[in-house]
GROMACS .gro file of C-alpha atoms in nm:
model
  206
    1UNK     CA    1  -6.783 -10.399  -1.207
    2UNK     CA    2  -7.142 -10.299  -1.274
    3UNK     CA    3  -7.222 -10.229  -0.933
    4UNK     CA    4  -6.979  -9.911  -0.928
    5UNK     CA    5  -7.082  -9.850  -1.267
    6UNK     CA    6  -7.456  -9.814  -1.136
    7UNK     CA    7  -7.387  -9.627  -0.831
    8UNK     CA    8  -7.177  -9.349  -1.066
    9UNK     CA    9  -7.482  -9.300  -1.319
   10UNK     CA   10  -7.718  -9.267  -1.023
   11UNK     CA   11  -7.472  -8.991  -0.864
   12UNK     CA   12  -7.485  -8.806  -1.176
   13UNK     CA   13  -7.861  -8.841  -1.211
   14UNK     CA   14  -7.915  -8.737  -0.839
   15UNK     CA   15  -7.706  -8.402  -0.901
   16UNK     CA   16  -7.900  -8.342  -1.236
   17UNK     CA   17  -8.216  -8.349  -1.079
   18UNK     CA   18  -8.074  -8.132  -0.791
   19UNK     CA   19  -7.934  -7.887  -1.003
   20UNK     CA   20  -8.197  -7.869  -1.228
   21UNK     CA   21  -8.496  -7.811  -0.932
   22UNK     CA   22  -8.219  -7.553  -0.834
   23UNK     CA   23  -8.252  -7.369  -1.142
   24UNK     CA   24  -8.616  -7.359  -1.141
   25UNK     CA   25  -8.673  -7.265  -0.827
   26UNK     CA   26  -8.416  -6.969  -0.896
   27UNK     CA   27  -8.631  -6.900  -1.272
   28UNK     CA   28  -8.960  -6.878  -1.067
   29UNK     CA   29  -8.845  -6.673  -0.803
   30UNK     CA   30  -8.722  -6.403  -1.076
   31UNK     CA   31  -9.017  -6.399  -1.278
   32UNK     CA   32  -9.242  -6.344  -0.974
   33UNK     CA   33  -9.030  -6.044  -0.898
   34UNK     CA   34  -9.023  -5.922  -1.253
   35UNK     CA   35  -9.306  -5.620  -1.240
   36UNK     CA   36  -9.536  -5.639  -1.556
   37UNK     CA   37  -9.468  -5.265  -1.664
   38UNK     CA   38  -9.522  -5.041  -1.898
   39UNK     CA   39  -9.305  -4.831  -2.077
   40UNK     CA   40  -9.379  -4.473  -2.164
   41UNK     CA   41  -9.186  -4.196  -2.303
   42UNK     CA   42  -9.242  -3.811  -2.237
   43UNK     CA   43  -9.076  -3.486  -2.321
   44UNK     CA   44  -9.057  -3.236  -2.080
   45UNK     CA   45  -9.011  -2.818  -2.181
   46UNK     CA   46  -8.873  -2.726  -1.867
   47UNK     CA   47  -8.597  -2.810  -1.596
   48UNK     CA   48  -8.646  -3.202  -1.404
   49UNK     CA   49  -8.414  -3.065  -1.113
   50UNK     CA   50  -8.423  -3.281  -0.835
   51UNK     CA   51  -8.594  -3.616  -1.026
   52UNK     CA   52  -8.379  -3.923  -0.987
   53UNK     CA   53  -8.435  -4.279  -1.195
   54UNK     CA   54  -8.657  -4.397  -0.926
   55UNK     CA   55  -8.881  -4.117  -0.821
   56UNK     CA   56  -9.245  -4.250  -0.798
   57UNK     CA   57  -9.523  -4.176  -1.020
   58UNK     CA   58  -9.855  -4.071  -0.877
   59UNK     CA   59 -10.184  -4.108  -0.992
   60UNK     CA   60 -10.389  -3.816  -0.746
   61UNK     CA   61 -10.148  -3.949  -0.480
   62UNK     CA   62 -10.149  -4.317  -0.571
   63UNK     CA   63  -9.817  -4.456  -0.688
   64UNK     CA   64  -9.820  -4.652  -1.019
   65UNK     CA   65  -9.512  -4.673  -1.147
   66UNK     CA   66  -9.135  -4.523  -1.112
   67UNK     CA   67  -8.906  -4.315  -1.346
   68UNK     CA   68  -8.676  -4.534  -1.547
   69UNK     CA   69  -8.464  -4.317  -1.715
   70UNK     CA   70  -8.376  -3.959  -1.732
   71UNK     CA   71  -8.183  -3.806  -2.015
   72UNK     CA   72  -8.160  -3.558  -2.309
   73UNK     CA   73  -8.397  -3.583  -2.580
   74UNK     CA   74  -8.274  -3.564  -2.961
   75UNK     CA   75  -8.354  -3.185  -3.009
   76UNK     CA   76  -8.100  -3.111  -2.719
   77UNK     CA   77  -8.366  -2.857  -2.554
   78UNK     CA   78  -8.603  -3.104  -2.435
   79UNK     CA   79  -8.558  -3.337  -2.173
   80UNK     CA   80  -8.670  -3.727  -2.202
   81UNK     CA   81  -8.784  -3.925  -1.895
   82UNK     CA   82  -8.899  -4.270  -1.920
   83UNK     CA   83  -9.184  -4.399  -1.726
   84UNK     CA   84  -9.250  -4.743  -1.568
   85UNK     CA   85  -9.614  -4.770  -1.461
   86UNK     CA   86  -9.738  -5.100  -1.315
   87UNK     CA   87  -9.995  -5.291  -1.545
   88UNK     CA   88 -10.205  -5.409  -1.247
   89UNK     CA   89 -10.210  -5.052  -1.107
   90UNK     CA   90 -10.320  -4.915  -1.436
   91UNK     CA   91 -10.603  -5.179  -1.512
   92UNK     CA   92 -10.716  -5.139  -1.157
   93UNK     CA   93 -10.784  -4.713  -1.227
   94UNK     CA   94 -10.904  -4.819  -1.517
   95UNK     CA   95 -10.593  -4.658  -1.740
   96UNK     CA   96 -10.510  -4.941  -1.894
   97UNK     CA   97 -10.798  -4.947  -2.207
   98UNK     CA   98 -10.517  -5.194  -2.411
   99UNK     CA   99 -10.688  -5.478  -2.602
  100UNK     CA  100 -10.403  -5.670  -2.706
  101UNK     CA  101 -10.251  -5.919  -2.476
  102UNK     CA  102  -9.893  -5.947  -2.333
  103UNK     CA  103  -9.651  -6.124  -2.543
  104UNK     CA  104  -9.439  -6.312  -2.341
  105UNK     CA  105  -9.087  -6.155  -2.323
  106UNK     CA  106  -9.189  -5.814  -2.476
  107UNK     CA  107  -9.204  -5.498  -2.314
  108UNK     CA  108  -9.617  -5.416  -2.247
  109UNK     CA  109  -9.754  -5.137  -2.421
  110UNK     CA  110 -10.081  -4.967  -2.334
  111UNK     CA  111 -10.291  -4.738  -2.501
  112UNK     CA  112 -10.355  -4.422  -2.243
  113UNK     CA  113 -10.673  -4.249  -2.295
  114UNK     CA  114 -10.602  -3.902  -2.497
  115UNK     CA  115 -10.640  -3.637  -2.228
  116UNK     CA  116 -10.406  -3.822  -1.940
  117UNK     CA  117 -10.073  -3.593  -1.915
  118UNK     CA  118  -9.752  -3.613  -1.740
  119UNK     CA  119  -9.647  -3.345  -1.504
  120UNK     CA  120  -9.341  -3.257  -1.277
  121UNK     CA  121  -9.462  -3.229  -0.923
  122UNK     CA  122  -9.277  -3.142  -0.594
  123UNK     CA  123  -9.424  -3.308  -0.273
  124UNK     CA  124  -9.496  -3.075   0.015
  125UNK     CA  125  -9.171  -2.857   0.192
  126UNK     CA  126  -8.948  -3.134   0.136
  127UNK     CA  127  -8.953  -3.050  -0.237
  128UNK     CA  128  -8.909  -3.341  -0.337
  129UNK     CA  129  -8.960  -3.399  -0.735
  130UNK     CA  130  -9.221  -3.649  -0.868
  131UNK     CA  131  -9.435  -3.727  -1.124
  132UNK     CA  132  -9.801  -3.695  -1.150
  133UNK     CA  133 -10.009  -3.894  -1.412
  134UNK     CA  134 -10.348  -3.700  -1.437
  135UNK     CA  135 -10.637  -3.592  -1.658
  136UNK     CA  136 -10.649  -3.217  -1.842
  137UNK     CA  137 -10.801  -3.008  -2.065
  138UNK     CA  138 -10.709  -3.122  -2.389
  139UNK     CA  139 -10.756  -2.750  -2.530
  140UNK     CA  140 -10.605  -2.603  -2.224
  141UNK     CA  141 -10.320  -2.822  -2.253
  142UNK     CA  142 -10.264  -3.022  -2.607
  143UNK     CA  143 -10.052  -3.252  -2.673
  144UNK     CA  144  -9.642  -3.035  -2.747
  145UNK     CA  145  -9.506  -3.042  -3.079
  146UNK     CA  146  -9.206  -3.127  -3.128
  147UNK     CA  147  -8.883  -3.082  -3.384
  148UNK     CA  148  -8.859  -3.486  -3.390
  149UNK     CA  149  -9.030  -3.800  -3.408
  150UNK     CA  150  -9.186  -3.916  -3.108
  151UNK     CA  151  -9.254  -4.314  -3.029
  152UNK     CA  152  -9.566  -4.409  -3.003
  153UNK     CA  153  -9.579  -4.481  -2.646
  154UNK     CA  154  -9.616  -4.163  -2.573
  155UNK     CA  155  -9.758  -3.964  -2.288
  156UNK     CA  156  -9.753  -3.599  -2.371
  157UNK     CA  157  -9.663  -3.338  -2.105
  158UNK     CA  158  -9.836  -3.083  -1.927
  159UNK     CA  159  -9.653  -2.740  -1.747
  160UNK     CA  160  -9.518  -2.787  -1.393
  161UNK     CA  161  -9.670  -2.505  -1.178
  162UNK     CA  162  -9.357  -2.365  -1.106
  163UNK     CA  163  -9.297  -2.366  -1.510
  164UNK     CA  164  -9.632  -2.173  -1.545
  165UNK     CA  165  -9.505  -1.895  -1.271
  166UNK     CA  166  -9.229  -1.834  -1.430
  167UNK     CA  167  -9.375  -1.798  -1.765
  168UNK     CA  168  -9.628  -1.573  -1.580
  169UNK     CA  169  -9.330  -1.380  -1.414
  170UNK     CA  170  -9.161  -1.351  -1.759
  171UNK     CA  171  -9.437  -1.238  -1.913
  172UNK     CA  172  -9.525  -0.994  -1.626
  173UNK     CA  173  -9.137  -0.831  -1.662
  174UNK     CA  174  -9.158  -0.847  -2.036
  175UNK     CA  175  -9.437  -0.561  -2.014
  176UNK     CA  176  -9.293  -0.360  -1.734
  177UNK     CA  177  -9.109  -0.119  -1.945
  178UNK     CA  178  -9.468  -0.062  -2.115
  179UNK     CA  179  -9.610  -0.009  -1.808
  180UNK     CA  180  -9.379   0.210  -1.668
  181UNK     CA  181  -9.389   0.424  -1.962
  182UNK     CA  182  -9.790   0.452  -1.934
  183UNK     CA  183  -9.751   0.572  -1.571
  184UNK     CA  184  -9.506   0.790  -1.720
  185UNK     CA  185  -9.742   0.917  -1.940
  186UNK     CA  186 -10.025   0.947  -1.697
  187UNK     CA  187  -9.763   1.174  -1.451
  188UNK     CA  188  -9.707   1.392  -1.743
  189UNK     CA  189 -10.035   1.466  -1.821
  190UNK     CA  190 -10.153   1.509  -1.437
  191UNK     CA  191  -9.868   1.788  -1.437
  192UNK     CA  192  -9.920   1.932  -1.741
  193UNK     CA  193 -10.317   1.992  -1.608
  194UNK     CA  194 -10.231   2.110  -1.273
  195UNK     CA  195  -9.956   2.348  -1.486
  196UNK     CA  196 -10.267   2.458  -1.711
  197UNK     CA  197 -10.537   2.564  -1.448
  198UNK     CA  198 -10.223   2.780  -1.248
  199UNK     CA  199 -10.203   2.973  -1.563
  200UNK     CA  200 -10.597   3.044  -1.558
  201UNK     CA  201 -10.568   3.122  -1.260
  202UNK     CA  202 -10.855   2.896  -1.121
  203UNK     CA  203 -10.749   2.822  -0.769
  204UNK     CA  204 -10.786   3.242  -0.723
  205UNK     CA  205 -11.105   3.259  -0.875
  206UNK     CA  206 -11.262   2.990  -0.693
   0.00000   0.00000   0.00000
């Protein structure tokens, strides 16, 4: 009776051990295709048309990360977009000027230098919508205010190009009434001069 016995704890122990260098093979293989990211928020003025959860980031045409999540910030004007940028991408531009190490199961968070900015990109004639992680002017372009609390993984925003033209075009249509009134003023004066010298007479005289 032991014999069977025997033979039934070593069957157990056999698919124990399988099972268990089943599940770590499985564990390792997940964590090596778990990304160390970082997550970012921003808060973009302006319509994200055309960016999906997914679209790349770009660092002056280098991707480092991908757009995690697109949706309506707490004002209800603004739009929120969450970034993922790779950790090893980061360090290796020399972004990444963290200190503090990775805590194991928490999401990394790294401290951006002050004038890096977020902007909404379209590549080439596809127009295809991006994002583009680059340096600016911090008095050119300072960080937004905004009507509510921001996290403080943070990267502030700058203008799209095509936001800036249309500011420029609604600023340009804003003063067109102006305008037109000061050529209308400049006509009227022009006539009212020609008017004046065919009263004196000049054109005769000369």
């Amino acid at each position: 009776m032991a014999a069977p016995q025997n033979h039934w704890k070593l069957g157990i122990f056999v698919v124990a051990g399988l099972a268990l260098a089943l599940a770590t093979v499985a564990i390792l293989g997940a964590l090596s295709m778990i990304e160390d990211v970082g997550l970012y928020e921003s808060y973009f003025d302006e319509s994200v048309q055309g960016l999906e959860v997914g679209s790349p980031i770009k660092f002056r045409g280098v991707t480092v990360g991908k757009v995690g999540r697109i949706q309506v910030a707490p004002d209800h004007r603004h739009v929120e977009v969450q970034s993922e940028l790779a950790v090893d991408q980061l360090a290796r531009l020399g972004l990444d000027i963290a200190k503090k190490p990775l805590l194991f199961g928490a999401p990394r968070k790294l401290v951006m230098a002050p004038d890096l900015r977020l902007q909404l990109a379209s590549a080439g004639l596809t127009g295809t919508k991006f994002l583009q992680l680059d340096f600016f002017d911090v008095k050119a372009y300072p960080p937004p205010i905004l009507p509510f609390k921001v996290p403080k993984n943070t990267i502030p925003t700058a203008p799209s190009m095509m936001k800036n033209l249309e500011d420029s075009i609604t600023r340009m249509a804003a003063t067109l009434p102006e305008i037109v009134d000061q050529i209308g003023a400049i006509v009227g004066r022009i006539d009212r001069i020609v008017a004046e010298v065919g009263e004196l007479g000049i054109p005769g005289q000369i």
